[in-house]
CSV table of N, CA and C in Angstrom, one decimal:
chain,number,residue,atom,x,y,z
A,235,MET,N,1.0,-1.4,0.0
A,235,MET,CA,0.2,0.1,0.0
A,235,MET,C,1.0,1.1,0.1
A,236,PHE,N,0.6,2.2,-0.8
A,236,PHE,CA,1.0,3.2,-0.9
A,236,PHE,C,0.3,4.5,-0.8
A,237,GLU,N,0.8,5.9,-0.7
A,237,GLU,CA,0.0,7.3,-0.3
A,237,GLU,C,0.6,7.8,-0.8
A,238,LEU,N,0.0,9.1,-1.4
A,238,LEU,CA,0.1,9.9,-2.5
A,238,LEU,C,-0.7,11.3,-2.2
A,239,SER,N,-0.1,12.7,-1.8
A,239,SER,CA,-0.8,13.5,-1.1
A,239,SER,C,-0.4,14.7,-2.6
A,240,GLY,N,-1.7,15.4,-3.1
A,240,GLY,CA,-1.5,16.2,-3.8
A,240,GLY,C,-2.7,17.5,-4.4
A,241,LYS,N,-3.0,18.1,-5.4
A,241,LYS,CA,-4.1,18.8,-6.0
A,241,LYS,C,-4.6,18.2,-7.1
A,242,VAL,N,-5.9,17.8,-7.0
A,242,VAL,CA,-6.8,17.2,-8.3
A,242,VAL,C,-6.2,18.2,-9.7
A,243,LYS,N,-5.5,17.5,-10.8
A,243,LYS,CA,-5.3,18.6,-11.9
A,243,LYS,C,-6.4,18.1,-12.9
A,244,GLU,N,-6.5,17.0,-12.9
A,244,GLU,CA,-7.5,16.6,-14.2
A,244,GLU,C,-8.4,15.1,-13.9
A,245,ILE,N,-9.5,15.2,-14.1
A,245,ILE,CA,-10.2,14.0,-14.2
A,245,ILE,C,-10.8,13.8,-15.1
A,246,PHE,N,-10.3,12.4,-16.5
A,246,PHE,CA,-10.8,12.1,-16.8
A,246,PHE,C,-12.2,11.1,-17.3
A,247,ASP,N,-12.5,11.5,-18.2
A,247,ASP,CA,-14.0,10.6,-18.6
A,247,ASP,C,-13.8,9.1,-18.4
A,248,GLU,N,-15.0,8.6,-17.7
A,248,GLU,CA,-14.8,7.0,-17.8
A,248,GLU,C,-14.8,6.3,-19.2
A,249,GLN,N,-13.9,5.3,-19.1
A,249,GLN,CA,-13.9,4.5,-20.0
A,249,GLN,C,-14.5,2.8,-19.9
A,250,THR,N,-15.2,2.7,-21.0
A,250,THR,CA,-16.2,0.9,-20.8
A,250,THR,C,-15.4,0.3,-22.2
A,251,PHE,N,-14.6,-1.0,-22.2
A,251,PHE,CA,-14.4,-1.6,-23.2
A,251,PHE,C,-15.0,-2.8,-23.4
A,252,GLY,N,-14.8,-3.2,-24.3
A,252,GLY,CA,-15.9,-4.3,-25.0
A,252,GLY,C,-16.2,-5.2,-23.9
A,253,SER,N,-15.2,-5.7,-23.4
A,253,SER,CA,-15.4,-6.7,-22.4
A,253,SER,C,-16.4,-6.2,-21.0
A,254,GLY,N,-16.7,-4.6,-21.0
A,254,GLY,CA,-17.9,-4.8,-20.1
A,254,GLY,C,-16.8,-4.4,-19.0
A,255,PHE,N,-15.5,-4.2,-19.0
A,255,PHE,CA,-14.6,-3.5,-18.0
A,255,PHE,C,-14.4,-2.0,-17.8
A,256,THR,N,-14.6,-1.4,-17.0
A,256,THR,CA,-14.6,0.0,-16.8
A,256,THR,C,-13.4,0.8,-16.0
A,257,LYS,N,-13.0,1.7,-16.7
A,257,LYS,CA,-12.4,2.6,-15.7
A,257,LYS,C,-12.2,3.7,-15.7
A,258,ARG,N,-11.4,4.6,-14.8
A,258,ARG,CA,-11.4,6.2,-15.0
A,258,ARG,C,-10.2,6.7,-14.3
A,259,GLU,N,-9.4,7.5,-15.1
A,259,GLU,CA,-8.3,8.0,-14.7
A,259,GLU,C,-8.3,9.7,-14.2
A,260,PHE,N,-7.7,10.0,-13.4
A,260,PHE,CA,-7.6,11.2,-12.9
A,260,PHE,C,-6.0,11.1,-12.6
A,261,VAL,N,-5.6,12.8,-12.5
A,261,VAL,CA,-3.8,13.2,-12.5
A,261,VAL,C,-3.9,14.2,-11.0
A,262,ILE,N,-2.9,13.8,-10.3
A,262,ILE,CA,-2.7,14.8,-8.8
A,262,ILE,C,-1.3,15.5,-9.3
A,263,THR,N,-1.2,16.4,-8.7
A,263,THR,CA,0.2,17.3,-8.4
A,263,THR,C,0.7,17.2,-7.3
A,264,THR,N,2.1,16.9,-6.8
A,264,THR,CA,2.2,16.8,-5.8
A,264,THR,C,2.8,18.2,-5.5
A,265,ALA,N,3.1,18.6,-4.1
A,265,ALA,CA,3.5,19.9,-3.7
A,265,ALA,C,4.8,19.4,-3.0
A,266,GLU,N,5.5,19.7,-4.2
A,266,GLU,CA,7.4,19.3,-3.7
A,266,GLU,C,8.1,20.4,-3.9
A,267,LYS,N,9.3,20.3,-3.9
A,267,LYS,CA,10.5,21.3,-4.9
A,267,LYS,C,10.0,21.4,-6.0
A,268,TYR,N,9.9,20.3,-6.6
A,268,TYR,CA,9.7,19.7,-7.8
A,268,TYR,C,8.5,19.2,-8.1
A,269,PRO,N,7.3,19.7,-8.1
A,269,PRO,CA,6.1,18.7,-8.1
A,269,PRO,C,5.9,17.8,-9.4
A,270,GLN,N,5.3,17.1,-9.3
A,270,GLN,CA,5.0,15.6,-10.2
A,270,GLN,C,3.4,15.7,-10.5
A,271,ASP,N,3.3,15.3,-12.0
A,271,ASP,CA,1.9,14.8,-12.2
A,271,ASP,C,1.9,13.7,-12.1
A,272,VAL,N,1.0,13.0,-11.1
A,272,VAL,CA,0.9,11.8,-11.0
A,272,VAL,C,0.1,10.7,-11.6
A,273,GLN,N,-0.5,10.1,-12.5
A,273,GLN,CA,-1.9,9.6,-13.5
A,273,GLN,C,-2.2,8.2,-12.1
A,274,PHE,N,-3.4,8.1,-11.7
A,274,PHE,CA,-4.0,6.8,-11.1
A,274,PHE,C,-5.0,6.6,-12.4
A,275,GLU,N,-5.6,5.3,-11.6
A,275,GLU,CA,-7.0,4.7,-12.2
A,275,GLU,C,-7.8,4.4,-11.2
A,276,LEU,N,-9.0,4.4,-11.7
A,276,LEU,CA,-10.0,3.4,-10.7
A,276,LEU,C,-10.6,2.7,-11.3
A,277,VAL,N,-10.9,1.0,-11.1
A,277,VAL,CA,-11.6,0.3,-12.0
A,277,VAL,C,-12.7,-0.3,-11.0
A,278,LYS,N,-13.8,-0.6,-12.0
A,278,LYS,CA,-15.1,-1.2,-11.7
A,278,LYS,C,-15.9,0.0,-10.6
A,279,ASP,N,-15.9,-0.9,-9.6
A,279,ASP,CA,-16.9,-0.4,-8.6
A,279,ASP,C,-16.3,1.2,-7.8
A,280,LYS,N,-14.5,1.0,-8.0
A,280,LYS,CA,-13.8,2.1,-7.0
A,280,LYS,C,-14.3,3.7,-8.0
A,281,ILE,N,-14.7,3.5,-9.2
A,281,ILE,CA,-14.7,4.9,-10.1
A,281,ILE,C,-15.9,5.6,-9.3
A,282,ALA,N,-16.7,5.0,-8.3
A,282,ALA,CA,-17.4,6.1,-7.5
A,282,ALA,C,-17.0,6.7,-6.4
A,283,LEU,N,-15.4,6.5,-6.1
A,283,LEU,CA,-15.1,7.3,-5.1
A,283,LEU,C,-14.6,8.6,-5.7
A,284,LEU,N,-14.5,8.8,-7.0
A,284,LEU,CA,-14.6,10.1,-7.6
A,284,LEU,C,-16.1,11.1,-7.5
A,285,SER,N,-16.8,10.5,-7.3
A,285,SER,CA,-18.1,11.3,-7.2
A,285,SER,C,-18.0,12.8,-6.6
A,286,SER,N,-17.1,12.6,-5.4
A,286,SER,CA,-17.1,14.0,-4.4
A,286,SER,C,-15.7,14.4,-4.7
A,287,VAL,N,-15.2,14.4,-5.6
A,287,VAL,CA,-14.0,14.7,-6.0
A,287,VAL,C,-13.7,15.7,-7.1
A,288,SER,N,-13.2,17.2,-7.1
A,288,SER,CA,-13.4,18.4,-8.0
A,288,SER,C,-11.9,18.8,-8.5
A,289,LYS,N,-11.7,19.1,-9.6
A,289,LYS,CA,-10.4,19.9,-9.8
A,289,LYS,C,-10.1,20.8,-9.2
A,290,GLY,N,-8.6,20.8,-8.3
A,290,GLY,CA,-8.0,21.7,-7.1
A,290,GLY,C,-8.6,21.3,-6.2
A,291,ASP,N,-9.2,20.4,-5.6
A,291,ASP,CA,-9.4,19.8,-4.8
A,291,ASP,C,-8.2,19.1,-3.8
A,292,GLN,N,-7.6,19.2,-2.8
A,292,GLN,CA,-6.6,18.6,-1.9
A,292,GLN,C,-7.0,16.8,-1.6
A,293,VAL,N,-6.2,16.1,-2.3
A,293,VAL,CA,-6.9,14.7,-1.5
A,293,VAL,C,-5.4,13.8,-1.4
A,294,THR,N,-5.6,13.1,-0.6
A,294,THR,CA,-4.8,11.9,-0.4
A,294,THR,C,-5.2,10.5,-1.2
A,295,VAL,N,-4.5,9.7,-1.8
A,295,VAL,CA,-4.7,8.7,-2.5
A,295,VAL,C,-4.0,7.4,-1.9
A,296,SER,N,-4.5,6.6,-1.9
A,296,SER,CA,-4.3,5.2,-1.1
A,296,SER,C,-4.0,4.3,-2.3
A,297,PHE,N,-2.9,3.9,-2.9
A,297,PHE,CA,-3.2,3.0,-4.3
A,297,PHE,C,-2.3,1.8,-3.8
A,298,ASP,N,-2.2,0.9,-4.9
A,298,ASP,CA,-1.3,-0.2,-5.4
A,298,ASP,C,-0.6,0.0,-6.6
A,299,VAL,N,0.6,-0.3,-6.6
A,299,VAL,CA,1.6,-0.5,-8.2
A,299,VAL,C,1.2,-1.7,-8.9
A,300,ARG,N,0.7,-1.8,-9.7
A,300,ARG,CA,0.4,-2.8,-10.9
A,300,ARG,C,1.2,-2.9,-11.9
A,301,GLY,N,1.7,-3.9,-12.2
A,301,GLY,CA,2.7,-4.1,-13.3
A,301,GLY,C,2.4,-5.4,-14.2
A,302,ARG,N,2.5,-5.0,-15.7
A,302,ARG,CA,2.1,-6.2,-16.6
A,302,ARG,C,3.0,-6.3,-17.7
A,303,GLU,N,3.5,-6.8,-18.5
A,303,GLU,CA,4.3,-7.6,-19.5
A,303,GLU,C,3.3,-7.4,-20.9
A,304,TRP,N,3.1,-7.0,-21.7
A,304,TRP,CA,2.6,-7.0,-23.0
A,304,TRP,C,3.6,-7.0,-24.1
A,305,LYS,N,3.6,-7.8,-24.8
A,305,LYS,CA,4.1,-7.9,-26.4
A,305,LYS,C,5.9,-7.7,-26.0
A,306,GLY,N,6.6,-7.6,-25.1
A,306,GLY,CA,7.9,-7.6,-24.4
A,306,GLY,C,8.1,-6.1,-24.1
A,307,ARG,N,6.9,-5.6,-23.7
A,307,ARG,CA,7.2,-4.6,-23.2
A,307,ARG,C,6.6,-4.3,-21.8
A,308,TYR,N,6.7,-3.5,-20.6
A,308,TYR,CA,6.6,-3.7,-19.0
A,308,TYR,C,5.8,-2.2,-19.2
A,309,PHE,N,4.7,-2.5,-18.4
A,309,PHE,CA,3.7,-1.3,-18.0
A,309,PHE,C,3.6,-1.1,-16.6
A,310,VAL,N,3.4,0.2,-15.6
A,310,VAL,CA,2.6,0.1,-14.8
A,310,VAL,C,1.6,1.2,-14.5
A,311,ASN,N,0.8,0.7,-13.6
A,311,ASN,CA,-0.3,1.3,-13.1
A,311,ASN,C,-0.3,1.3,-11.6
A,312,LEU,N,-0.9,2.9,-11.8
A,312,LEU,CA,-1.3,3.2,-9.9
A,312,LEU,C,-3.0,2.8,-9.6
A,313,SER,N,-3.0,1.8,-8.8
A,313,SER,CA,-4.6,1.5,-9.1
A,313,SER,C,-4.9,2.0,-7.8
A,314,ALA,N,-5.7,2.9,-8.0
A,314,ALA,CA,-6.1,3.8,-6.3
A,314,ALA,C,-7.5,2.8,-5.9
A,315,TRP,N,-7.7,2.8,-4.5
A,315,TRP,CA,-8.5,2.1,-4.0
A,315,TRP,C,-9.2,2.9,-2.8
A,316,LYS,N,-8.6,4.0,-2.2
A,316,LYS,CA,-9.0,5.0,-1.1
A,316,LYS,C,-8.8,6.6,-1.6
A,317,ILE,N,-9.7,7.5,-1.5
A,317,ILE,CA,-9.3,8.9,-2.1
A,317,ILE,C,-9.8,9.7,-0.8
A,318,GLN,N,-9.0,10.2,-0.1
A,318,GLN,CA,-9.1,10.9,1.4
A,318,GLN,C,-9.3,13.1,0.7
A,319,ALA,N,-10.1,13.4,0.9
A,319,ALA,CA,-10.0,14.9,0.6
A,319,ALA,C,-9.5,15.4,2.1
A,320,GLY,N,-9.1,16.6,1.9
A,320,GLY,CA,-8.3,17.4,2.9
A,320,GLY,C,-7.1,17.7,3.1
A,321,GLU,N,-6.2,18.2,3.7
A,321,GLU,CA,-5.1,18.7,3.9
A,321,GLU,C,-4.5,17.7,4.4
A,322,SER,N,-3.0,17.3,4.0
A,322,SER,CA,-2.3,16.3,5.0
A,322,SER,C,-1.0,16.2,4.3
A,323,GLY,N,-0.2,15.4,5.1
A,323,GLY,CA,1.2,15.2,4.8
A,323,GLY,C,2.1,16.0,6.0
A,324,GLY,N,1.4,15.7,6.9
A,324,GLY,CA,2.4,15.9,8.1
A,324,GLY,C,1.7,16.9,8.9
A,325,ALA,N,2.4,17.6,10.5
A,325,ALA,CA,1.6,18.3,10.9
A,325,ALA,C,1.9,20.0,10.7
A,326,LYS,N,1.6,20.8,10.7
A,326,LYS,CA,1.4,22.4,10.3
A,326,LYS,C,2.5,22.9,11.2
A,327,ALA,N,3.2,24.0,11.0
A,327,ALA,CA,3.8,24.8,12.2
A,327,ALA,C,2.5,25.0,13.1
A,328,GLU,N,1.5,25.9,12.8
A,328,GLU,CA,0.1,26.0,13.8
A,328,GLU,C,-0.3,25.3,14.6
A,329,ASP,N,-0.2,24.1,14.3
A,329,ASP,CA,-1.3,22.8,14.8
A,329,ASP,C,-0.1,22.3,15.8
A,330,GLY,N,0.9,22.9,16.0
A,330,GLY,CA,1.7,22.4,17.6
A,330,GLY,C,1.6,23.4,18.9
A,331,PRO,N,2.3,22.7,19.7
A,331,PRO,CA,1.6,23.7,21.3
A,331,PRO,C,2.4,24.9,21.0
A,332,PRO,N,1.6,25.9,21.6
A,332,PRO,CA,2.6,27.7,21.6
A,332,PRO,C,3.9,27.1,22.2
A,333,LEU,N,5.1,28.3,21.8
A,333,LEU,CA,6.2,28.1,22.2
A,333,LEU,C,6.3,29.1,23.9
A,334,GLU,N,6.9,28.9,24.7
A,334,GLU,CA,7.1,29.1,26.2
A,334,GLU,C,7.9,30.5,26.1
A,335,HIS,N,7.8,31.1,26.8
A,335,HIS,CA,8.9,32.4,27.2
A,335,HIS,C,10.3,31.6,27.1
A,336,TYR,N,11.1,32.3,26.5
A,336,TYR,CA,12.3,31.6,26.2
A,336,TYR,C,13.5,32.8,27.0
A,337,ASP,N,14.0,32.6,28.0
A,337,ASP,CA,15.2,32.9,29.1
A,337,ASP,C,16.4,32.7,28.2
A,338,ALA,N,17.4,33.5,28.5
A,338,ALA,CA,18.6,33.3,27.9
A,338,ALA,C,19.5,32.5,29.1
A,339,VAL,N,20.3,31.4,28.3
A,339,VAL,CA,21.0,30.9,28.8
A,339,VAL,C,22.2,31.6,29.7
A,340,GLY,N,22.5,31.5,31.3
A,340,GLY,CA,23.4,32.2,32.1
A,340,GLY,C,23.1,33.7,32.2
A,341,GLY,N,22.0,34.0,32.3
A,341,GLY,CA,21.1,35.1,33.1
A,341,GLY,C,20.6,36.4,32.4
A,342,ASP,N,21.2,37.1,32.1
A,342,ASP,CA,21.3,38.0,31.6
A,342,ASP,C,21.1,38.3,30.3
A,343,ALA,N,20.0,39.1,29.1
A,343,ALA,CA,20.1,38.9,27.6
A,343,ALA,C,21.4,39.8,27.1
A,344,ASP,N,21.9,40.7,27.9
A,344,ASP,CA,22.9,41.5,27.4
A,344,ASP,C,24.3,41.0,27.9
A,345,ASP,N,24.6,39.4,28.6
A,345,ASP,CA,25.5,39.1,28.6
A,345,ASP,C,26.0,38.1,28.0
A,346,VAL,N,27.1,38.7,26.8
A,346,VAL,CA,27.3,37.8,25.7
A,346,VAL,C,28.6,37.5,26.2
A,347,PRO,N,29.3,36.6,25.1
A,347,PRO,CA,30.6,36.0,25.4
A,347,PRO,C,31.9,36.6,24.7
A,348,PHE,N,31.6,37.7,23.8
A,348,PHE,CA,32.5,38.4,23.4
A,348,PHE,C,32.4,39.6,23.3
């Protein structure tokens, strides 16, 4: 299981194939020094997870990595199975307790060592 957080950049239309298989893809942009656009897919009944998600929403996606070989080439899909809305990715500075009054070590604030 993997998780990745970001802002929803794109939501594509649902695709239905001849066998009755359905999937829907979407892209999130990560909030890193070098942002990445990462595409995920939802299959079958998991497509409903996108019903409450819109472009621009902050989400955390739980997903599995799926790989396969086809005609000597290898492909990787990121198969999402859970989407959580809202901020994530660690505590913010304002979430912590307030800082206590800081006293300089050694007594007076004007007592400098040089």
